[in-house]
Each structure stands twice: as C-alpha cells, then as structure tokens.
Amino acid sequence: MHAPLRLRLDGDALVQNWRTLDRMSGTAACGAAVKANGYGLGAIEVARRLAGAGCRDFFVSNWQEAAELAPLGLTVSVLHGVREEDMPAAAAGFARPVLNTPTQVARWKAAGGGACDVMVDTGINRLGVSVDDIASGLLDGLQIETLMSHLACADEDSPMNAEQRDRFAALVGRTTAKRMSLANSGGVALGERYAFDLTRPGLALYGGIPLPELDDLIRQVVRPEAQILQRRRVPRGGSVGYNAQWYAPVDTEVGIVNLGYADGYWRGFSNIGTASSVAGNDLPVLGRVSMDLVAIALAGDEIEGDWVSFDYRLPAAAAASGMSQYELLTGLGGRFVRMWN
C-alpha cells in the first residue's frame, strides 16, 4: 500500500545532533533516550544510526521497549525499573533496570542482583530513591553501573538546576556506582558541570531546542508530508471546515490534505500552521484541523495527488500550536510512513 502521508526523517541531522551533544558533554559519554519509540521517529532506526555514530548507552521507559531493541545487541537501561511481572524479561539480560524504589531494590537483590542502574531523586519528586535511602545503606551490595538523577527545570533559568546538581554531586563516591548521570538535553546545554560521567539527551537529538544555547547547533530531523486529496474553489464569503472558523475574503483555491489530529497534526495548528509546495509556495492552513483532514490555501498549480510539506521546525511549531516540542514528536501517528534518508 502507498500511504498518503509520510515523515521525511533526516538521519544525517540526527547523527549530527548527537555528535554536537557529545562534544558539548566534554569528557562525559553521551547516551541517547530512545523511549516512546524513539520520540515517535522509530526506536530501532534511531538506535541503529546512533550506535553507528558511536553512541553506547540507550534509555527506554519499559521492558517492552527494551525487548524491541534487543536484536540490536545494545546497552539499554529501563528507566521505570523492574516490577514483579518484569522479572522474567530482566533475567533474560538484554537490558538493565534502573531501580527507583526500595521495593524494586529488594526485588532485585532477592533475585540475585546483577548489574543495574539506580535513580535517586534530587528534587523532581518523581521516580527515584531518596538521598536518605542511600545514607541508610539501601544500595549496599548492589552492582551499580550508573547512579542517575533527573533535572526538573533544565529548560529554564531556574535556581533549582544548581541545587539539584549540588545535591547529586554530594553523592559522588557514596555508592558503588561506576558512573554518575544527571543531564538531559537541557542539562547538556547548561554546561559541563552538569555532565558528570554520562549525559542522556532525548529531545535535542530529534531537533528539539529546550534552551536558546542550542538554537544554531541543533538541526531539524522531522518533516511531515501529505497528499492533496482535492483542489476546490471556495467562493468569497464561503467557509471552510468544522465550525466555520475561516471565511474566504475573495474567491480562493483550496487544497484538502490527508492529514489531521489523528496523525499528531493538532487542532492548535488551525488557522496558524503552514505548508509548502514542491515549488516552494507558502500554503497557510485554513480553518479548523479535523481528525483526518486539513485545508490549505493554494498558491500555484498544485493539483490532486501533489505532496505538500508541513512546517515542523519544533520551537516555532510548538509556539504556534500551543503544544510542547515533546508532544509534537511523540504524537506523530502510526499512519505515517517513516522515510529515512
């Protein structure tokens, strides 16, 4: 089947973004968060390309995601730890758990231990054991590869960043961990004091820009494209789409395109989003984005069956749509054919 919508994915830009973040990480190793199906791009293809570029540490959310990557033979850490029902998968050895709670620590020890990672909470109050747990000896006897924490405000100029960094730095040498890891994409941009031994970027790998320091360094990776299903003339005064959110000021040539919020092209792009034709014409979105369709103003000889490319530079698209850069990536639907260069 030839799908009527596709994602153009720039593998060269993906690799270049990782290399940029690796360079910014200084002496620390640079890993890659490939959870949520590689932030919507396709975890297997993302991981394969980054491994080829030299990345050696990969992070997913759960054991199902880890199992999908297992054929690649990579070093994978499962951020959500290990539930009782995860133990058979964990025992298979294709990934390490990131232990997050005293119960998970006890479960892992009871099963014989083995290499693991540990998350410690330094202020985000999400997953992680506490600093007091570490002081009480909770982690004694564990074979810890990486002790990690997570920044709550890495995409902001917040005093909490330095506070978390200092709390984490105070744990150096207090566990058996071989490495320390704190920085996500925003943390990498905060400087080498946040890098420790291993960084874990996600968003910036895929073209997202959490801080202005990355503006001129990170390249766009994702571009949605879809086909025009119909060209029609809307007479002056005619409306387009649900709830008549746009009226034609003059007779207007309109293209109805095979794309909608079911594909992750959200309603926030209504009357705001833009596309472009093969000839480079700007084609603004008209009216309300619906589940499967969007209308655009045509500017040339575009016809039924032509492909148009939607503007998806993540910071600008996020500002226009009201969605976060993360949502714009992870919401990209399964109806897209993902096409890598």
mmCIF file of C-alpha atoms in Angstrom:
data_model
loop_
_atom_site.group_PDB
_atom_site.id
_atom_site.type_symbol
_atom_site.label_atom_id
_atom_site.label_comp_id
_atom_site.label_asym_id
_atom_site.label_seq_id
_atom_site.Cartn_x
_atom_site.Cartn_y
_atom_site.Cartn_z
ATOM 1 C CA MET A 1 0.000 0.000 0.000
ATOM 2 C CA HIS A 2 1.154 3.531 -0.761
ATOM 3 C CA ALA A 3 0.251 5.652 2.255
ATOM 4 C CA PRO A 4 -0.985 9.203 1.594
ATOM 5 C CA LEU A 5 1.178 10.705 4.306
ATOM 6 C CA ARG A 6 4.805 10.272 5.284
ATOM 7 C CA LEU A 7 7.514 11.544 7.586
ATOM 8 C CA ARG A 8 10.723 12.672 5.972
ATOM 9 C CA LEU A 9 13.398 11.827 8.535
ATOM 10 C CA ASP A 10 16.902 13.226 8.203
ATOM 11 C CA GLY A 11 19.267 10.580 9.529
ATOM 12 C CA ASP A 12 22.289 12.784 8.886
ATOM 13 C CA ALA A 13 20.772 15.531 11.057
ATOM 14 C CA LEU A 14 20.012 13.013 13.810
ATOM 15 C CA VAL A 15 23.616 11.824 13.877
ATOM 16 C CA GLN A 16 24.967 15.362 13.684
ATOM 17 C CA ASN A 17 22.773 16.387 16.630
ATOM 18 C CA TRP A 18 24.154 13.506 18.700
ATOM 19 C CA ARG A 19 27.716 14.454 17.789
ATOM 20 C CA THR A 20 27.044 18.048 18.790
ATOM 21 C CA LEU A 21 25.658 16.954 22.157
ATOM 22 C CA ASP A 22 28.547 14.516 22.593
ATOM 23 C CA ARG A 23 31.012 17.345 22.025
ATOM 24 C CA MET A 24 29.119 19.579 24.477
ATOM 25 C CA SER A 25 29.244 16.787 27.068
ATOM 26 C CA GLY A 26 33.011 17.246 27.347
ATOM 27 C CA THR A 27 34.719 14.222 28.878
ATOM 28 C CA ALA A 28 31.396 12.573 29.718
ATOM 29 C CA ALA A 29 29.966 9.876 27.468
ATOM 30 C CA CYS A 30 26.837 10.871 25.577
ATOM 31 C CA GLY A 31 23.944 8.413 25.539
ATOM 32 C CA ALA A 32 20.526 8.642 23.903
ATOM 33 C CA ALA A 33 16.958 8.463 25.176
ATOM 34 C CA VAL A 34 15.063 6.372 22.624
ATOM 35 C CA LYS A 35 11.928 5.795 24.702
ATOM 36 C CA ALA A 36 8.435 6.328 23.252
ATOM 37 C CA ASN A 37 9.520 4.678 20.003
ATOM 38 C CA GLY A 38 12.468 6.991 19.571
ATOM 39 C CA TYR A 39 10.307 10.041 20.389
ATOM 40 C CA GLY A 40 7.967 8.997 17.594
ATOM 41 C CA LEU A 41 10.570 8.528 14.855
ATOM 42 C CA GLY A 42 11.106 4.770 15.254
ATOM 43 C CA ALA A 43 13.360 3.488 18.036
ATOM 44 C CA ILE A 44 15.071 0.744 16.057
ATOM 45 C CA GLU A 45 16.142 3.009 13.207
ATOM 46 C CA VAL A 46 17.177 5.792 15.599
ATOM 47 C CA ALA A 47 19.225 3.465 17.792
ATOM 48 C CA ARG A 48 20.856 1.763 14.825
ATOM 49 C CA ARG A 49 22.027 5.072 13.393
ATOM 50 C CA LEU A 50 23.259 6.455 16.704
ATOM 51 C CA ALA A 51 25.089 3.241 17.555
ATOM 52 C CA GLY A 52 26.831 3.510 14.200
ATOM 53 C CA ALA A 53 27.903 7.035 15.120
ATOM 54 C CA GLY A 54 29.435 5.848 18.400
ATOM 55 C CA CYS A 55 26.631 6.069 20.963
ATOM 56 C CA ARG A 56 26.927 3.276 23.530
ATOM 57 C CA ASP A 57 24.184 3.945 26.108
ATOM 58 C CA PHE A 58 20.466 3.876 25.349
ATOM 59 C CA PHE A 59 17.469 4.567 27.579
ATOM 60 C CA VAL A 60 13.877 3.336 27.293
ATOM 61 C CA SER A 61 10.891 3.515 29.625
ATOM 62 C CA ASN A 62 9.789 -0.098 29.963
ATOM 63 C CA TRP A 63 10.731 -3.676 29.196
ATOM 64 C CA GLN A 64 8.573 -3.933 26.104
ATOM 65 C CA GLU A 65 10.556 -1.082 24.572
ATOM 66 C CA ALA A 66 13.784 -2.784 25.629
ATOM 67 C CA ALA A 67 12.719 -6.084 24.064
ATOM 68 C CA GLU A 68 12.095 -4.373 20.730
ATOM 69 C CA LEU A 69 15.706 -3.161 20.724
ATOM 70 C CA ALA A 70 17.176 -6.474 21.904
ATOM 71 C CA PRO A 71 18.089 -7.751 18.404
ATOM 72 C CA LEU A 72 20.480 -4.795 18.019
ATOM 73 C CA GLY A 73 22.613 -6.005 20.956
ATOM 74 C CA LEU A 74 22.926 -2.568 22.549
ATOM 75 C CA THR A 75 23.447 -1.479 26.148
ATOM 76 C CA VAL A 76 19.951 -0.470 27.217
ATOM 77 C CA SER A 77 18.680 0.838 30.555
ATOM 78 C CA VAL A 78 14.999 0.620 31.515
ATOM 79 C CA LEU A 79 14.113 3.844 33.299
ATOM 80 C CA HIS A 80 10.953 2.617 35.037
ATOM 81 C CA GLY A 81 12.780 -0.108 36.887
ATOM 82 C CA VAL A 82 11.518 -3.633 37.406
ATOM 83 C CA ARG A 83 8.071 -4.737 38.526
ATOM 84 C CA GLU A 84 7.429 -8.312 39.642
ATOM 85 C CA GLU A 85 5.978 -9.118 36.228
ATOM 86 C CA ASP A 86 9.097 -7.695 34.557
ATOM 87 C CA MET A 87 11.468 -10.118 36.264
ATOM 88 C CA PRO A 88 11.484 -12.786 33.505
ATOM 89 C CA ALA A 89 12.444 -10.131 30.953
ATOM 90 C CA ALA A 90 15.048 -8.649 33.288
ATOM 91 C CA ALA A 91 16.535 -12.105 33.873
ATOM 92 C CA ALA A 92 16.991 -12.519 30.116
ATOM 93 C CA GLY A 93 19.778 -9.970 30.295
ATOM 94 C CA PHE A 94 19.052 -7.818 27.261
ATOM 95 C CA ALA A 95 18.726 -4.660 29.380
ATOM 96 C CA ARG A 96 19.463 -3.276 32.868
ATOM 97 C CA PRO A 97 16.810 -1.998 35.240
ATOM 98 C CA VAL A 98 17.058 1.492 36.677
ATOM 99 C CA LEU A 99 15.927 0.763 40.233
ATOM 100 C CA ASN A 100 13.653 3.509 41.565
ATOM 101 C CA THR A 101 12.161 2.373 44.867
ATOM 102 C CA PRO A 102 13.180 0.397 47.963
ATOM 103 C CA THR A 103 10.764 -2.331 46.840
ATOM 104 C CA GLN A 104 12.491 -2.572 43.466
ATOM 105 C CA VAL A 105 15.875 -2.684 45.167
ATOM 106 C CA ALA A 106 14.704 -5.526 47.448
ATOM 107 C CA ARG A 107 13.208 -7.393 44.500
ATOM 108 C CA TRP A 108 16.455 -7.131 42.548
ATOM 109 C CA LYS A 109 18.576 -8.258 45.489
ATOM 110 C CA ALA A 110 16.278 -11.211 46.165
ATOM 111 C CA ALA A 111 16.645 -12.319 42.552
ATOM 112 C CA GLY A 112 20.415 -12.405 42.864
ATOM 113 C CA GLY A 113 21.226 -8.858 41.895
ATOM 114 C CA GLY A 114 23.446 -8.344 38.935
ATOM 115 C CA ALA A 115 24.298 -5.190 37.033
ATOM 116 C CA CYS A 116 21.748 -2.424 37.481
ATOM 117 C CA ASP A 117 21.360 1.325 37.473
ATOM 118 C CA VAL A 118 19.716 3.392 40.213
ATOM 119 C CA MET A 119 17.694 6.604 40.072
ATOM 120 C CA VAL A 120 17.958 8.978 43.021
ATOM 121 C CA ASP A 121 15.518 11.841 43.472
ATOM 122 C CA THR A 122 17.251 15.190 43.973
ATOM 123 C CA GLY A 123 14.163 17.389 43.809
ATOM 124 C CA ILE A 124 11.839 16.499 40.943
ATOM 125 C CA ASN A 125 9.767 14.286 43.278
ATOM 126 C CA ARG A 126 9.025 11.793 40.588
ATOM 127 C CA LEU A 127 10.822 8.424 40.356
ATOM 128 C CA GLY A 128 13.847 7.629 42.490
ATOM 129 C CA VAL A 129 15.096 6.512 45.863
ATOM 130 C CA SER A 130 15.880 9.255 48.331
ATOM 131 C CA VAL A 131 19.224 10.627 49.440
ATOM 132 C CA ASP A 132 18.321 9.377 52.920
ATOM 133 C CA ASP A 133 17.793 5.870 51.487
ATOM 134 C CA ILE A 134 21.350 5.958 50.200
ATOM 135 C CA ALA A 135 22.677 7.192 53.549
ATOM 136 C CA SER A 136 20.869 4.344 55.321
ATOM 137 C CA GLY A 137 22.635 1.726 53.209
ATOM 138 C CA LEU A 138 19.707 0.738 50.949
ATOM 139 C CA LEU A 139 22.024 0.299 47.966
ATOM 140 C CA ASP A 140 24.729 -1.650 49.776
ATOM 141 C CA GLY A 141 25.630 -4.820 47.910
ATOM 142 C CA LEU A 142 24.255 -3.707 44.573
ATOM 143 C CA GLN A 143 26.341 -3.868 41.407
ATOM 144 C CA ILE A 144 25.526 -0.350 40.196
ATOM 145 C CA GLU A 145 26.699 0.680 36.772
ATOM 146 C CA THR A 146 25.180 4.192 36.798
ATOM 147 C CA LEU A 147 23.680 6.324 39.543
ATOM 148 C CA MET A 148 21.404 8.853 37.890
ATOM 149 C CA SER A 149 19.038 11.674 38.721
ATOM 150 C CA HIS A 150 16.787 13.930 36.648
ATOM 151 C CA LEU A 151 16.573 17.715 36.419
ATOM 152 C CA ALA A 152 13.154 19.263 36.964
ATOM 153 C CA CYS A 153 13.801 22.629 35.264
ATOM 154 C CA ALA A 154 16.612 22.082 32.782
ATOM 155 C CA ASP A 155 14.744 24.042 30.108
ATOM 156 C CA GLU A 156 14.513 27.138 32.330
ATOM 157 C CA ASP A 157 16.851 29.568 34.065
ATOM 158 C CA SER A 158 15.981 28.223 37.497
ATOM 159 C CA PRO A 159 17.979 28.120 40.738
ATOM 160 C CA MET A 160 16.657 24.581 41.128
ATOM 161 C CA ASN A 161 19.133 23.382 38.495
ATOM 162 C CA ALA A 162 22.177 24.257 40.571
ATOM 163 C CA GLU A 163 20.506 22.951 43.716
ATOM 164 C CA GLN A 164 19.896 19.573 42.120
ATOM 165 C CA ARG A 165 23.389 19.467 40.658
ATOM 166 C CA ASP A 166 24.919 20.135 44.062
ATOM 167 C CA ARG A 167 22.768 17.502 45.775
ATOM 168 C CA PHE A 168 23.784 14.992 43.152
ATOM 169 C CA ALA A 169 27.474 15.932 43.294
ATOM 170 C CA ALA A 170 27.390 15.277 47.043
ATOM 171 C CA LEU A 171 26.677 11.606 46.260
ATOM 172 C CA VAL A 172 29.919 11.055 44.352
ATOM 173 C CA GLY A 173 31.746 8.152 45.989
ATOM 174 C CA ARG A 174 28.897 7.300 48.360
ATOM 175 C CA THR A 175 27.708 4.277 46.364
ATOM 176 C CA THR A 176 29.381 1.555 44.308
ATOM 177 C CA ALA A 177 28.251 3.244 41.068
ATOM 178 C CA LYS A 178 30.840 3.297 38.316
ATOM 179 C CA ARG A 179 29.298 6.375 36.693
ATOM 180 C CA MET A 180 27.107 9.372 37.579
ATOM 181 C CA SER A 181 24.497 10.771 35.188
ATOM 182 C CA LEU A 182 22.272 13.855 35.538
ATOM 183 C CA ALA A 183 21.939 15.847 32.314
ATOM 184 C CA ASN A 184 19.162 15.532 29.756
ATOM 185 C CA SER A 185 19.159 17.711 26.604
ATOM 186 C CA GLY A 186 18.655 20.897 28.582
ATOM 187 C CA GLY A 187 21.217 19.765 31.134
ATOM 188 C CA VAL A 188 23.814 19.346 28.400
ATOM 189 C CA ALA A 189 23.205 22.959 27.380
ATOM 190 C CA LEU A 190 23.688 24.094 30.997
ATOM 191 C CA GLY A 191 27.384 23.236 30.794
ATOM 192 C CA GLU A 192 29.948 20.600 31.677
ATOM 193 C CA ARG A 193 29.345 20.913 35.432
ATOM 194 C CA TYR A 194 26.083 19.059 34.786
ATOM 195 C CA ALA A 195 27.613 16.354 32.607
ATOM 196 C CA PHE A 196 29.276 14.169 35.282
ATOM 197 C CA ASP A 197 30.205 10.849 33.569
ATOM 198 C CA LEU A 198 27.254 10.281 31.224
ATOM 199 C CA THR A 199 24.626 12.528 29.620
ATOM 200 C CA ARG A 200 21.196 11.333 28.482
ATOM 201 C CA PRO A 201 19.828 13.672 25.781
ATOM 202 C CA GLY A 202 16.496 12.997 24.153
ATOM 203 C CA LEU A 203 14.600 15.977 22.714
ATOM 204 C CA ALA A 204 17.589 17.706 21.129
ATOM 205 C CA LEU A 205 18.584 14.555 19.253
ATOM 206 C CA TYR A 206 15.345 14.829 17.316
ATOM 207 C CA GLY A 207 15.533 18.534 16.503
ATOM 208 C CA GLY A 208 14.050 19.970 19.684
ATOM 209 C CA ILE A 209 15.606 23.049 21.269
ATOM 210 C CA PRO A 210 14.995 23.271 25.035
ATOM 211 C CA LEU A 211 17.331 26.251 25.568
ATOM 212 C CA PRO A 212 18.491 29.143 23.334
ATOM 213 C CA GLU A 213 22.097 27.949 23.663
ATOM 214 C CA LEU A 214 21.211 25.167 21.193
ATOM 215 C CA ASP A 215 19.468 27.400 18.625
ATOM 216 C CA ASP A 216 22.179 27.379 15.983
ATOM 217 C CA LEU A 217 23.554 23.936 16.799
ATOM 218 C CA ILE A 218 20.616 21.539 16.508
ATOM 219 C CA ARG A 219 19.266 20.554 13.095
ATOM 220 C CA GLN A 220 15.690 19.726 12.123
ATOM 221 C CA VAL A 221 15.095 15.978 11.773
ATOM 222 C CA VAL A 222 11.343 15.554 11.170
ATOM 223 C CA ARG A 223 9.170 16.912 8.362
ATOM 224 C CA PRO A 224 5.593 15.665 7.787
ATOM 225 C CA GLU A 225 4.352 15.432 4.203
ATOM 226 C CA ALA A 226 0.857 14.628 2.936
ATOM 227 C CA GLN A 227 -1.035 14.457 -0.344
ATOM 228 C CA ILE A 228 -3.675 16.809 -1.637
ATOM 229 C CA LEU A 229 -6.918 14.849 -1.958
ATOM 230 C CA GLN A 230 -8.956 17.572 -3.649
ATOM 231 C CA ARG A 231 -8.490 21.022 -5.144
ATOM 232 C CA ARG A 232 -11.549 23.214 -4.911
ATOM 233 C CA ARG A 233 -12.533 26.856 -5.287
ATOM 234 C CA VAL A 234 -14.193 28.419 -2.249
ATOM 235 C CA PRO A 235 -16.181 31.496 -3.289
ATOM 236 C CA ARG A 236 -15.863 34.797 -1.495
ATOM 237 C CA GLY A 237 -17.763 34.546 1.784
ATOM 238 C CA GLY A 238 -17.649 30.733 1.857
ATOM 239 C CA SER A 239 -16.393 28.951 4.959
ATOM 240 C CA VAL A 240 -14.029 26.009 5.314
ATOM 241 C CA GLY A 241 -14.158 23.148 7.803
ATOM 242 C CA TYR A 242 -15.859 22.449 11.102
ATOM 243 C CA ASN A 243 -17.488 25.374 12.920
ATOM 244 C CA ALA A 244 -16.751 27.727 10.009
ATOM 245 C CA GLN A 245 -13.532 29.040 11.525
ATOM 246 C CA TRP A 246 -12.334 30.610 8.255
ATOM 247 C CA TYR A 247 -14.185 32.593 5.596
ATOM 248 C CA ALA A 248 -12.800 33.355 2.154
ATOM 249 C CA PRO A 249 -12.175 37.106 1.729
ATOM 250 C CA VAL A 250 -12.045 36.522 -2.055
ATOM 251 C CA ASP A 251 -12.528 33.511 -4.305
ATOM 252 C CA THR A 252 -9.807 31.159 -3.039
ATOM 253 C CA GLU A 253 -8.219 27.986 -4.365
ATOM 254 C CA VAL A 254 -8.125 25.477 -1.530
ATOM 255 C CA GLY A 255 -6.434 22.097 -1.165
ATOM 256 C CA ILE A 256 -7.873 19.418 1.125
ATOM 257 C CA VAL A 257 -4.969 17.403 2.505
ATOM 258 C CA ASN A 258 -4.772 13.908 4.000
ATOM 259 C CA LEU A 259 -3.554 14.916 7.477
ATOM 260 C CA GLY A 260 -5.225 15.618 10.803
ATOM 261 C CA TYR A 261 -5.054 15.451 14.561
ATOM 262 C CA ALA A 262 -5.275 11.651 14.484
ATOM 263 C CA ASP A 263 -1.812 11.845 12.952
ATOM 264 C CA GLY A 264 -0.494 14.292 15.541
ATOM 265 C CA TYR A 265 -1.113 17.426 13.478
ATOM 266 C CA TRP A 266 -3.014 19.043 16.319
ATOM 267 C CA ARG A 267 -6.019 21.377 16.318
ATOM 268 C CA GLY A 268 -3.705 24.064 17.645
ATOM 269 C CA PHE A 269 -2.440 24.466 14.081
ATOM 270 C CA SER A 270 -5.919 25.607 12.961
ATOM 271 C CA ASN A 271 -5.627 28.895 11.012
ATOM 272 C CA ILE A 272 -1.967 29.041 12.127
ATOM 273 C CA GLY A 273 0.028 26.192 10.562
ATOM 274 C CA THR A 274 1.757 26.441 7.217
ATOM 275 C CA ALA A 275 2.788 24.066 4.467
ATOM 276 C CA SER A 276 4.856 24.443 1.329
ATOM 277 C CA SER A 277 4.586 23.028 -2.160
ATOM 278 C CA VAL A 278 7.315 21.347 -4.179
ATOM 279 C CA ALA A 279 7.702 24.685 -5.968
ATOM 280 C CA GLY A 280 8.306 26.401 -2.631
ATOM 281 C CA ASN A 281 4.976 28.210 -2.379
ATOM 282 C CA ASP A 282 3.760 29.017 1.144
ATOM 283 C CA LEU A 283 0.385 27.372 1.790
ATOM 284 C CA PRO A 284 -1.290 28.536 5.022
ATOM 285 C CA VAL A 285 -3.678 26.288 6.913
ATOM 286 C CA LEU A 286 -7.306 27.419 6.618
ATOM 287 C CA GLY A 287 -9.898 26.767 9.276
ATOM 288 C CA ARG A 288 -10.012 24.008 11.826
ATOM 289 C CA VAL A 289 -7.775 20.947 11.633
ATOM 290 C CA SER A 290 -10.016 17.881 11.780
ATOM 291 C CA MET A 291 -9.285 14.232 12.592
ATOM 292 C CA ASP A 292 -8.097 13.212 9.142
ATOM 293 C CA LEU A 293 -8.090 16.367 7.004
ATOM 294 C CA VAL A 294 -6.713 19.868 6.861
ATOM 295 C CA ALA A 295 -7.377 22.647 4.344
ATOM 296 C CA ILE A 296 -4.635 24.837 2.906
ATOM 297 C CA ALA A 297 -4.673 27.877 0.631
ATOM 298 C CA LEU A 298 -3.110 27.018 -2.714
ATOM 299 C CA ALA A 299 -0.738 29.453 -4.350
ATOM 300 C CA GLY A 300 0.030 27.932 -7.742
ATOM 301 C CA ASP A 301 -0.786 24.978 -9.932
ATOM 302 C CA GLU A 302 -0.927 22.384 -7.140
ATOM 303 C CA ILE A 303 -3.314 19.579 -8.061
ATOM 304 C CA GLU A 304 -4.898 16.478 -6.600
ATOM 305 C CA GLY A 305 -2.193 13.935 -5.768
ATOM 306 C CA ASP A 306 0.570 16.502 -5.203
ATOM 307 C CA TRP A 307 2.585 16.257 -1.993
ATOM 308 C CA VAL A 308 2.963 19.204 0.370
ATOM 309 C CA SER A 309 5.382 19.568 3.268
ATOM 310 C CA PHE A 310 4.241 20.978 6.613
ATOM 311 C CA ASP A 311 6.413 23.366 8.603
ATOM 312 C CA TYR A 312 7.573 21.391 11.638
ATOM 313 C CA ARG A 313 10.547 23.288 12.992
ATOM 314 C CA LEU A 314 9.889 22.288 16.569
ATOM 315 C CA PRO A 315 10.312 25.510 18.589
ATOM 316 C CA ALA A 316 8.224 27.546 16.124
ATOM 317 C CA ALA A 317 5.648 24.770 15.711
ATOM 318 C CA ALA A 318 5.320 24.491 19.483
ATOM 319 C CA ALA A 319 4.798 28.238 19.850
ATOM 320 C CA ALA A 320 2.207 28.234 17.055
ATOM 321 C CA SER A 321 0.235 25.194 18.193
ATOM 322 C CA GLY A 322 0.402 25.541 21.961
ATOM 323 C CA MET A 323 1.829 22.017 22.234
ATOM 324 C CA SER A 324 5.226 21.191 23.696
ATOM 325 C CA GLN A 325 8.050 20.091 21.421
ATOM 326 C CA TYR A 326 7.865 16.695 23.131
ATOM 327 C CA GLU A 327 4.185 16.307 22.258
ATOM 328 C CA LEU A 328 4.792 17.323 18.649
ATOM 329 C CA LEU A 329 7.284 14.473 18.303
ATOM 330 C CA THR A 330 5.741 11.681 20.340
ATOM 331 C CA GLY A 331 2.261 12.351 18.987
ATOM 332 C CA LEU A 332 3.217 11.582 15.387
ATOM 333 C CA GLY A 333 0.845 8.813 14.423
ATOM 334 C CA GLY A 334 1.200 5.335 13.045
ATOM 335 C CA ARG A 335 -0.397 6.209 9.697
ATOM 336 C CA PHE A 336 2.785 7.969 8.593
ATOM 337 C CA VAL A 337 5.275 6.019 6.533
ATOM 338 C CA ARG A 338 8.626 6.866 8.096
ATOM 339 C CA MET A 339 11.167 7.515 5.354
ATOM 340 C CA TRP A 340 14.839 7.939 6.324
ATOM 341 C CA ASN A 341 17.475 9.433 4.087
#
